[in-house]
Short mmCIF file of C-alpha atoms and ligand atoms in Angstrom, two decimals:
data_model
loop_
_atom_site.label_atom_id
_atom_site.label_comp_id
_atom_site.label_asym_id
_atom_site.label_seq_id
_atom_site.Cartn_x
_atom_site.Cartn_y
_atom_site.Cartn_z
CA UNK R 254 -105.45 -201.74 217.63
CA UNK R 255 -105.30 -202.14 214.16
CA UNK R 256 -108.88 -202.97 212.50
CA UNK R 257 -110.48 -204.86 209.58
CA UNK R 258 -112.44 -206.23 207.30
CA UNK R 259 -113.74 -209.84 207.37
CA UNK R 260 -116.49 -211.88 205.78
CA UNK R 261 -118.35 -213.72 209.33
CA UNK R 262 -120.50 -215.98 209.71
CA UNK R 263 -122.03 -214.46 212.72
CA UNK R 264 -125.20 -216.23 213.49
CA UNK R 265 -126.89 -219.59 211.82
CA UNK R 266 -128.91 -217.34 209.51
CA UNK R 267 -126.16 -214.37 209.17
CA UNK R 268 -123.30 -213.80 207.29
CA UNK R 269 -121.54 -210.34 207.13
CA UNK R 270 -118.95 -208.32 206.36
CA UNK R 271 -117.70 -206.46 209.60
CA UNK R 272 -114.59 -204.60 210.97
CA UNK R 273 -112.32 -207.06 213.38
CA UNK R 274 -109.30 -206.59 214.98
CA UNK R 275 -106.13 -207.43 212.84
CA UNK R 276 -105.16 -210.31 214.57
CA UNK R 277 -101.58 -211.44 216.26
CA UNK R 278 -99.65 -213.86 215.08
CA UNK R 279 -99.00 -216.56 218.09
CA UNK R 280 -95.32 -217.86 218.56
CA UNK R 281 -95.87 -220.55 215.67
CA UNK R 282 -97.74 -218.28 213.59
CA UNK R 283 -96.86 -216.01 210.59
CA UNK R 284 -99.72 -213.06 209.66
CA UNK R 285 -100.73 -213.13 206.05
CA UNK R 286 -101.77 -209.93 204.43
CA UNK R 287 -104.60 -211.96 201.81
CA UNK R 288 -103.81 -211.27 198.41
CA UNK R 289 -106.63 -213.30 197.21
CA UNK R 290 -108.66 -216.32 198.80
CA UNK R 291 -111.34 -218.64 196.18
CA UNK R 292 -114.62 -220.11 197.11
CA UNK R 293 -115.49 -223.38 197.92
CA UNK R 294 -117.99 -225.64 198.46
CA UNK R 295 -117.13 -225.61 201.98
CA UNK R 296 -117.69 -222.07 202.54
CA UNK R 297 -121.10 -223.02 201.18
CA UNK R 298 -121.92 -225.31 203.66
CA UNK R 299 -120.91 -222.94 206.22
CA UNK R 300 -122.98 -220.28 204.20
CA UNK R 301 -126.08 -222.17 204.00
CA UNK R 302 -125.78 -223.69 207.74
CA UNK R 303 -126.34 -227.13 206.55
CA UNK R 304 -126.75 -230.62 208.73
CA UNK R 305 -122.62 -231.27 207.83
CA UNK R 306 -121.70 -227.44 209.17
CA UNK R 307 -124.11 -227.34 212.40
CA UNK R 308 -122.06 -230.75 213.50
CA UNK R 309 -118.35 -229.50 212.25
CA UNK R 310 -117.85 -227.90 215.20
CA UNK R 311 -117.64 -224.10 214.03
CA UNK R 312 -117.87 -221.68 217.22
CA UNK R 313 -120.04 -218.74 215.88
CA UNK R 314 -118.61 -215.87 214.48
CA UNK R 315 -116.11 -216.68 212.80
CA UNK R 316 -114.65 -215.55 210.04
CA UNK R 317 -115.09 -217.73 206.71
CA UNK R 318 -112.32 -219.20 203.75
CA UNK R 319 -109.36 -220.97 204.01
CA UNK R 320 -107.89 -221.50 200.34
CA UNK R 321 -105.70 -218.34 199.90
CA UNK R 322 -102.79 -217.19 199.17
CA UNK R 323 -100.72 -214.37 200.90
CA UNK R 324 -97.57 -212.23 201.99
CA UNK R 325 -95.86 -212.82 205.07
CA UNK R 326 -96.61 -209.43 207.39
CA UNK R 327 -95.64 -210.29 210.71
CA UNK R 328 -94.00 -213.69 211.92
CA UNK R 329 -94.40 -215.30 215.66
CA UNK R 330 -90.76 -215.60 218.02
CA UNK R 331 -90.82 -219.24 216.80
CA UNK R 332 -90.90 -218.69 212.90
CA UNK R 333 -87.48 -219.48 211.46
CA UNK R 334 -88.18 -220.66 208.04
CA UNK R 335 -90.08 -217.57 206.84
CA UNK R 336 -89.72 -214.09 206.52
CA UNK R 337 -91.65 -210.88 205.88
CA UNK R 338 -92.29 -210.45 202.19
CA UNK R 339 -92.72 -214.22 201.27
CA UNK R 340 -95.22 -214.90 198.93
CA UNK R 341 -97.32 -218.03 200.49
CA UNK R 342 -100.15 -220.63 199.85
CA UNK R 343 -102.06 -221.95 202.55
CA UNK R 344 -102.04 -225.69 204.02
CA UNK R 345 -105.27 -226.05 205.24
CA UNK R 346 -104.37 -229.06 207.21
CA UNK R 347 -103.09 -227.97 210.86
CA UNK R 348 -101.85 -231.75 212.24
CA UNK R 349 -100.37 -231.28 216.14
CA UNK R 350 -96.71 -232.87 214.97
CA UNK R 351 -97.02 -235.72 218.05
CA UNK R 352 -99.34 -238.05 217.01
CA UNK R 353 -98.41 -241.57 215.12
CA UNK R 354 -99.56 -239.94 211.52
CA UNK R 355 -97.42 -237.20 212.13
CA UNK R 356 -94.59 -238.71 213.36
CA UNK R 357 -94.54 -241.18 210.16
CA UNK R 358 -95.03 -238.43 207.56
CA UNK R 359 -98.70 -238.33 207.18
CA UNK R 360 -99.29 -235.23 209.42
CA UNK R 361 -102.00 -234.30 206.63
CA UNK R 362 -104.20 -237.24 208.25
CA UNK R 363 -103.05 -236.33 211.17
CA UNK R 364 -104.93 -238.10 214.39
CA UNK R 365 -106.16 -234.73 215.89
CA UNK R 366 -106.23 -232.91 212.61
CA UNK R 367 -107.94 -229.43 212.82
CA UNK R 368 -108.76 -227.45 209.36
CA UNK R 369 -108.32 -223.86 209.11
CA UNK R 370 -111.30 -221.90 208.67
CA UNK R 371 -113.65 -224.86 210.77
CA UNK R 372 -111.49 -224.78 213.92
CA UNK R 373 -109.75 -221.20 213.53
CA UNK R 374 -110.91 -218.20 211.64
CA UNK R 375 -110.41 -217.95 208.18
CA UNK R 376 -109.06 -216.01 205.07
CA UNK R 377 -112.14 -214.21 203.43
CA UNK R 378 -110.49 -210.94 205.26
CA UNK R 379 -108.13 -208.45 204.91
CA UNK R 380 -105.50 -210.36 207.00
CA UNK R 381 -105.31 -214.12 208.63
CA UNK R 382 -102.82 -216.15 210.59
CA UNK R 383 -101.69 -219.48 210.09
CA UNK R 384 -99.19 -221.43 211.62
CA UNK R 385 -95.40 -221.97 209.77
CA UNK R 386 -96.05 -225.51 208.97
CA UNK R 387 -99.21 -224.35 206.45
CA UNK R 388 -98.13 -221.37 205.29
CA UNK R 389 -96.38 -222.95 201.76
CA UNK R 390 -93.72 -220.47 200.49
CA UNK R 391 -94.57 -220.03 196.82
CA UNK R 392 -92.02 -218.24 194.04
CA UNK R 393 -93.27 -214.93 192.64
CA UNK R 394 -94.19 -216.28 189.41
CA UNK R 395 -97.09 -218.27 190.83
CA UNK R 396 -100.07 -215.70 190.57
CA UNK R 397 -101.83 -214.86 194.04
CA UNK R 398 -105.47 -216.10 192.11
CA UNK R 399 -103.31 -219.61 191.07
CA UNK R 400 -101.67 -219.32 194.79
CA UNK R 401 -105.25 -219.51 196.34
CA UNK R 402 -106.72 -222.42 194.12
CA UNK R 403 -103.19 -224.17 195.23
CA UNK R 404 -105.11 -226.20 197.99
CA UNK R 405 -108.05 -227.95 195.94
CA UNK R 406 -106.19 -228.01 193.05
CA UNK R 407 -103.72 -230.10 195.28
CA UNK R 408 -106.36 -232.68 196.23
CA UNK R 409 -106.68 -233.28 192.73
CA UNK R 410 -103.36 -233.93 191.40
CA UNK R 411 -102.80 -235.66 194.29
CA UNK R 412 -105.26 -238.13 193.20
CA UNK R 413 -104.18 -238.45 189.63
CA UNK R 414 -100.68 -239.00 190.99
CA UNK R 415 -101.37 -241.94 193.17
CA UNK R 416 -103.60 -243.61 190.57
CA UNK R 417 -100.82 -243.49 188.03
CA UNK R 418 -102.52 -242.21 184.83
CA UNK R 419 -99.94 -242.16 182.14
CA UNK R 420 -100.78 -243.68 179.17
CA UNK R 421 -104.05 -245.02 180.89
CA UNK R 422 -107.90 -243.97 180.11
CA UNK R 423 -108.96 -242.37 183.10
CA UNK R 424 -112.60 -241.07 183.40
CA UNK R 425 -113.22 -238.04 185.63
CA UNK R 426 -116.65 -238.11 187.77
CA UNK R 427 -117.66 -234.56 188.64
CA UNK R 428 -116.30 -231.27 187.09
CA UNK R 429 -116.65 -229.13 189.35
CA UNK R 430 -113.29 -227.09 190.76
CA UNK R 431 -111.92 -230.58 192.32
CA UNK R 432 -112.93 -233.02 188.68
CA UNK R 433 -111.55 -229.79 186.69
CA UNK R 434 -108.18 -229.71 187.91
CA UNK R 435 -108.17 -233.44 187.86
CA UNK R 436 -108.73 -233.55 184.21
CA UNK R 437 -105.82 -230.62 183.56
CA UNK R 438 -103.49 -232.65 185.95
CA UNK R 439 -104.44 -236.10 183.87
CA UNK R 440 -103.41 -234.69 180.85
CA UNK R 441 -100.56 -232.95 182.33
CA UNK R 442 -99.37 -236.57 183.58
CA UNK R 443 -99.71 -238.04 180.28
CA UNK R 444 -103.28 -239.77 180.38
CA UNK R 445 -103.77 -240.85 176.56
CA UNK R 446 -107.08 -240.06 176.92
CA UNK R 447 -109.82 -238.65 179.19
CA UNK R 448 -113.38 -238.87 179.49
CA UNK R 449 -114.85 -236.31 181.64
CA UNK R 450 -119.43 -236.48 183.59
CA UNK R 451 -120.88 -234.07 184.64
CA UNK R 452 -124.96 -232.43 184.60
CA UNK R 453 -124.14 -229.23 183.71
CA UNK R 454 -123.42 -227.94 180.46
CA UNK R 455 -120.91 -225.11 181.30
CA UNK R 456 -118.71 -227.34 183.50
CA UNK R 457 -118.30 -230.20 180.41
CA UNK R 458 -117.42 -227.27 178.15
CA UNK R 459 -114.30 -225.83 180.51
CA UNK R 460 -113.55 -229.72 180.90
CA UNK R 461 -113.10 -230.19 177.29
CA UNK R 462 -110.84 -226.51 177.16
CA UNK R 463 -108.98 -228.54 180.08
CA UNK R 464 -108.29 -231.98 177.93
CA UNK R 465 -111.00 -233.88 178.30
CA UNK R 466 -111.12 -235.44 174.58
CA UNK R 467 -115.14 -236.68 175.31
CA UNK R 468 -117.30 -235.91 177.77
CA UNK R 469 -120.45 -237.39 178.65
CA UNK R 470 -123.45 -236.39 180.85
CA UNK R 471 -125.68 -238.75 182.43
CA UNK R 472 -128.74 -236.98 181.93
CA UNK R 473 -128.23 -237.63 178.28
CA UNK R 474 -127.07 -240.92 177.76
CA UNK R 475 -125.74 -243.57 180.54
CA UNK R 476 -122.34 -242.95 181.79
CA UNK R 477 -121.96 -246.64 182.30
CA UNK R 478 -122.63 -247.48 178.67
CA UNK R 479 -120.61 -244.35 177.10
CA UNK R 480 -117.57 -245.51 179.21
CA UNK R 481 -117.59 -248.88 177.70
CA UNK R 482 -118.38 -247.82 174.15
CA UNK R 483 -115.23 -245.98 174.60
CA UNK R 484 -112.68 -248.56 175.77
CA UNK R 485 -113.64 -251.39 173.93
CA UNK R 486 -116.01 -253.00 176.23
CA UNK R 487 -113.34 -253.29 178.80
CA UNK R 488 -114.06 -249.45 181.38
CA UNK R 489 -111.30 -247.17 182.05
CA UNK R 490 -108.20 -247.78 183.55
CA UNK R 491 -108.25 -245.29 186.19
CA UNK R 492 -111.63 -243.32 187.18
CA UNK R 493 -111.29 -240.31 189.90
CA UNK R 494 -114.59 -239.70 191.59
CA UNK R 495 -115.04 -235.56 192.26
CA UNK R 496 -118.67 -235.83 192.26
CA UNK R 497 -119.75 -237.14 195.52
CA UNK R 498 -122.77 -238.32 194.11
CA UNK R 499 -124.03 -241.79 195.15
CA UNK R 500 -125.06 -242.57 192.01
CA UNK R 501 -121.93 -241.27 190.38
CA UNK R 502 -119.83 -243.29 193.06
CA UNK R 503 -121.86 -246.77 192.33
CA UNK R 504 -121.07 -246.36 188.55
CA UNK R 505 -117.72 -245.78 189.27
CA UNK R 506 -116.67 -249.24 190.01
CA UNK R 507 -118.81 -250.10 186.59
CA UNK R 508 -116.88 -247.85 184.49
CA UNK R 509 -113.69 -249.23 185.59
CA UNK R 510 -112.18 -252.10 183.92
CA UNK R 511 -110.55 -255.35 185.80
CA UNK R 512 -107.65 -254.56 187.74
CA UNK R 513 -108.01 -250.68 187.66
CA UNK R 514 -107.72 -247.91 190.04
CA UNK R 515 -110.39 -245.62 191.50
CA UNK R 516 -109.23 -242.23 193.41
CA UNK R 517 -112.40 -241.49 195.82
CA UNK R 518 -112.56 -237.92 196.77
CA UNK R 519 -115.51 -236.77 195.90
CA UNK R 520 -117.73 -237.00 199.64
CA UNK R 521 -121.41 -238.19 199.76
CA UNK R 522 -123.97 -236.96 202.09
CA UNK R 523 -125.08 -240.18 203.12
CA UNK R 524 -123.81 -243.81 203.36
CA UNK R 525 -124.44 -245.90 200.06
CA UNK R 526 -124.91 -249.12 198.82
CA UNK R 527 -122.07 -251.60 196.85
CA UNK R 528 -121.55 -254.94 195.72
CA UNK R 529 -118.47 -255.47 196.96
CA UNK R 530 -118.35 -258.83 195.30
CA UNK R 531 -118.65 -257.62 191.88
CA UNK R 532 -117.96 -253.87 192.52
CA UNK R 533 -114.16 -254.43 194.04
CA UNK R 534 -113.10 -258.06 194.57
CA UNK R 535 -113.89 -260.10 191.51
CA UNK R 536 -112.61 -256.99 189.92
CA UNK R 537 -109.66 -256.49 191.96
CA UNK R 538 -110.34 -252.68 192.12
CA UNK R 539 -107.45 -250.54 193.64
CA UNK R 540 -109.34 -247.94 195.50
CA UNK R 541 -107.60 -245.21 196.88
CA UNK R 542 -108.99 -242.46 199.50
CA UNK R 543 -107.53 -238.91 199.18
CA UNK R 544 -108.02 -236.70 202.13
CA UNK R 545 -106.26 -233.20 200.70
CA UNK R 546 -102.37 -232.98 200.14
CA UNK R 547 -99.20 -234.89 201.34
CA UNK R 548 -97.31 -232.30 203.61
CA UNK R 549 -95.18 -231.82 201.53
CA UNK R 550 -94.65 -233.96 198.18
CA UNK R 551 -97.89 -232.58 196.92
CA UNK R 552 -97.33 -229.17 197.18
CA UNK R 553 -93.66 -229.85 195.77
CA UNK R 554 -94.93 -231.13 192.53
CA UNK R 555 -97.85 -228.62 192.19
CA UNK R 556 -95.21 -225.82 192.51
CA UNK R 557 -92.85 -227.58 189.88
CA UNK R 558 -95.91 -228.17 187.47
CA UNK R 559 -97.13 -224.55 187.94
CA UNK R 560 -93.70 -222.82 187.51
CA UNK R 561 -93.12 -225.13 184.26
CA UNK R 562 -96.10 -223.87 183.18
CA UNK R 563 -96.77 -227.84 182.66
CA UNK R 564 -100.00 -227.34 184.59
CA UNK R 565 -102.70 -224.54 183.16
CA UNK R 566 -105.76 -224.10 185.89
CA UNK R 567 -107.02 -220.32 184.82
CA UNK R 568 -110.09 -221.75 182.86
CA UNK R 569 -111.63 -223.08 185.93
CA UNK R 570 -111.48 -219.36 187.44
CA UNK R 571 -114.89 -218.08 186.25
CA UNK R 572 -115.00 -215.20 188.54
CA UNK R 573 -112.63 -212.93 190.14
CA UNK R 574 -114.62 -210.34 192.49
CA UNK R 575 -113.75 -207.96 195.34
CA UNK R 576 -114.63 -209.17 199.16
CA UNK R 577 -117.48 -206.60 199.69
CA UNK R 578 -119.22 -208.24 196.42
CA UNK R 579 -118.76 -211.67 198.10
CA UNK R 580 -122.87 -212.22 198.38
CA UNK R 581 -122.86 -211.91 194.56
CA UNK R 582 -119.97 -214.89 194.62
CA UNK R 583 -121.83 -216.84 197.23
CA UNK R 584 -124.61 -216.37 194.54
CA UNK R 585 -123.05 -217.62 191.28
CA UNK R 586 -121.62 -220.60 192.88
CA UNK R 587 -124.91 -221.90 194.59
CA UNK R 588 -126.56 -221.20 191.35
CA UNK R 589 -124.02 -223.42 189.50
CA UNK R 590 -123.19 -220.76 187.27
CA UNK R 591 -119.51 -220.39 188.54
CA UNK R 592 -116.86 -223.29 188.88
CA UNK R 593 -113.95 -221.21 190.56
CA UNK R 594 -114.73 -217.85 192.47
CA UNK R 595 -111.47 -216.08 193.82
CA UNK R 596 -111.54 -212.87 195.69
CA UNK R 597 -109.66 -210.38 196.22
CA UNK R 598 -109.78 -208.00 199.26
N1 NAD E 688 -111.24 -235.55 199.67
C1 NAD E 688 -110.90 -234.28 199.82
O1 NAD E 688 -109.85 -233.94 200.37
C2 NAD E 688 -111.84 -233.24 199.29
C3 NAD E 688 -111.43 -231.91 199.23
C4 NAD E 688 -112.31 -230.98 198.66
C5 NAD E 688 -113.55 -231.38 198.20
N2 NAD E 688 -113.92 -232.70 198.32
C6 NAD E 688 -115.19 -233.20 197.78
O2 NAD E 688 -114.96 -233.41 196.39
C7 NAD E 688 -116.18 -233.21 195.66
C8 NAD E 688 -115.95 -232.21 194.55
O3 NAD E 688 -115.62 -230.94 195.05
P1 NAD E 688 -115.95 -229.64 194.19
O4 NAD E 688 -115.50 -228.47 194.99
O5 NAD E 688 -115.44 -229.79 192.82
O6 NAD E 688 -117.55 -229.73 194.25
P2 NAD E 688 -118.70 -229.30 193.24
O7 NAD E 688 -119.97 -229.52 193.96
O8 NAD E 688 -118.41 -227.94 192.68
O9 NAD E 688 -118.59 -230.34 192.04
C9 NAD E 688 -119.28 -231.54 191.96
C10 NAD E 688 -119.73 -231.71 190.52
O10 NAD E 688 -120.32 -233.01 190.36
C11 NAD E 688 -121.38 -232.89 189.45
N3 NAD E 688 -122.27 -234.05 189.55
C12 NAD E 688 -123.36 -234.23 190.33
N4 NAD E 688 -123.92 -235.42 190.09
C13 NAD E 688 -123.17 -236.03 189.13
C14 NAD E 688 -123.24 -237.28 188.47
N5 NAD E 688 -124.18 -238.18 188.74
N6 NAD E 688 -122.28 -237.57 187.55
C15 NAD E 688 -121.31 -236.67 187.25
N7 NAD E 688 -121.20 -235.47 187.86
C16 NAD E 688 -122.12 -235.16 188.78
C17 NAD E 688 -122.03 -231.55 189.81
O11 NAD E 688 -122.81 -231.04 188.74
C18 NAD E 688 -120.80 -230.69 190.09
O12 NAD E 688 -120.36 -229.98 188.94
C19 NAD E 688 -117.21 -232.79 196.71
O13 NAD E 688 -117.94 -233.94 197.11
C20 NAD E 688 -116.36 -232.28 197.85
O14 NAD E 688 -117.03 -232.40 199.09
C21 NAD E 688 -113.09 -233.62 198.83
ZN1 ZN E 689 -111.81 -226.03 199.93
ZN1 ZN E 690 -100.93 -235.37 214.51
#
């Protein structure tokens, strides 16, 4: 049997690189040989053990990652629609196809939605299966480090799509990965203009490479009072949350002005407080959830945006490393020195 190597979690208090069997693609499944696979904050949880990863549901070891990109090795008796040699994204969403979301075109909320990487094993190795459905066939152009940043950088243009950002003001909570590619997809869309939070120094600077024409951090002056400086006393138009910070989400509905829309993506720890009175329905607030990609508009329109060259990402890749440096990765992104870390096996 053919062996390899994979980054496991293998205990609560273990992580490791070890050699694993190659594994078989099922009859749904195609076998991805990983070209390259990114970080995220996910993978830290998982790292670190955390309250949100000991209830997930993750059956120790298994093997970590899920945003990655691929080429088709191997494909299961029931794969039509792809071939060996197909160059291929992954969907990290893995809906059943029966229930009521799936069978009205919103498999990625799917009812008995499983995520690849929590509830199967993962990319952060030398090869992975997925099934057809979330294996995404990309075109060559589309670099294997943009191909694996293809699922979070979904979640974010998927939000600035649905709040419908051209020629508004939208403001951008968070810039990490998620608020990053937000702020490149605003500007993309044809936001007229941008204001971008965040605490740390490093991230506002890539935000401002990205198109963020002002950026503000809350540590230095309030958000709340910077946003309305900025838009005549009135608050933005649109605001996408990417911070999952209470206090971030709470200012939110300040920042925005009557009548606008708020994306929510970013995801707190713990249940918070609103006025809902003053927060959403005086100001008739739109607020929309996103939970990842629509199977597939999203990935359409990413693709079409990438292969324009519309849509540049590469500043929020920080660090490009091989697999068996992946504890120095881990390292840079829980230090907050990193935004994106993609590796390579
Ligand atoms: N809804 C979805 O489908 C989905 C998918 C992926 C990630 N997420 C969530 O989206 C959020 C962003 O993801 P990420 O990978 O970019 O995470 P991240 O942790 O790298 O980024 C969050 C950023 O918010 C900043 N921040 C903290 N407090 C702030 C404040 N008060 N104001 C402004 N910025 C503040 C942090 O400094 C950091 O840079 C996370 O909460 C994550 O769990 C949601
Ligand atoms: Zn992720
Ligand atoms: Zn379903």
């Amino acid at each position: 049997m053919q062996r390899m190597r994979a980054l496991r979690k293998t205990s609560p208090d273990k992580a490791e690189i070890q050699q694993v069997p190659v594994p078989e693609p099922a009859a749904d499944q195609v076998l991805l040989q990983v070209s390259a696979a990114a970080l995220c904050g996910t993978d830290l949880h998982i790292y670190r053990w955390n309250a949100w990863a000991r209830g997930a549901g993750i059956q120790l070891p298994r093997i970590m990652g899920h945003e990655c990109c691929g080429e088709v090795v191997a494909v299961g008796e029931n794969v039509f629609g792809l071939a060996i040699g197909d160059k291929v994204a992954v969907e990290t969403h893995l809906p059943c196809g029966q229930c009521l979301q799936c069978r009205i075109g919103e498999q990625h909320i799917c009812n008995n939605l499983k995520l690849f990487s929590i509830h199967t094993d993962g990319c952060f190795a030398e090869y992975t299966t997925v099934p057809e459905i979330c294996a995404r066939k990309i075109p060559q152009e589309i670099s294997s480090r943009v191909g694996a940043i293809m699922e979070p950088l979904g979640t974010a243009l998927r939000s600035v799509l649905e709040s419908k950002v051209a020629g508004a003001t939208v403001l951008v909570t968070g810039c990490g990965p998620i608020g990053l590619f937000a702020v490149a997809s605003a500007s993309t869309l044809g936001a007229s203009r941008i204001l971008a939070s965040d605490v740390s120094a490093p991230r506002l600077e890539i935000a401002g490479r990205m198109g963020a024409h002002r950026i503000l951090d809350p540590g230095r002056e309030d958000p709340v009072e910077a946003v309305l400086a900025e838009t005549g006393g009135y608050g933005a138009d649109v605001v996408i949350e990417a911070s999952g910070s209470i206090t971030a989400i709470q200012q939110a509905f300040r920042c925005l002005r009557k009548g606008g829309r708020v994306a929510l993506v970013g995801l707190p720890s713990m249940p918070l407080e609103l006025e809902i009175g003053k927060a959403v329905v005086f100001k008739e607030a739109k607020i929309i959830g996103i939970h990842g990609r629509t199977m597939f508009d999203t990935w359409t329109r990413m693709e079409n945006l990438l292969v324009s060259g519309k849509l540049d990402v590469l500043p929020a890749i920080t660090h490009v490393l091989p697999l068996d440096r992946w504890q120095e990765g881990f390292d840079l992104a829980l230090s907050g020195t990193a935004c994106k870390v993609v590796f390579e096996p």
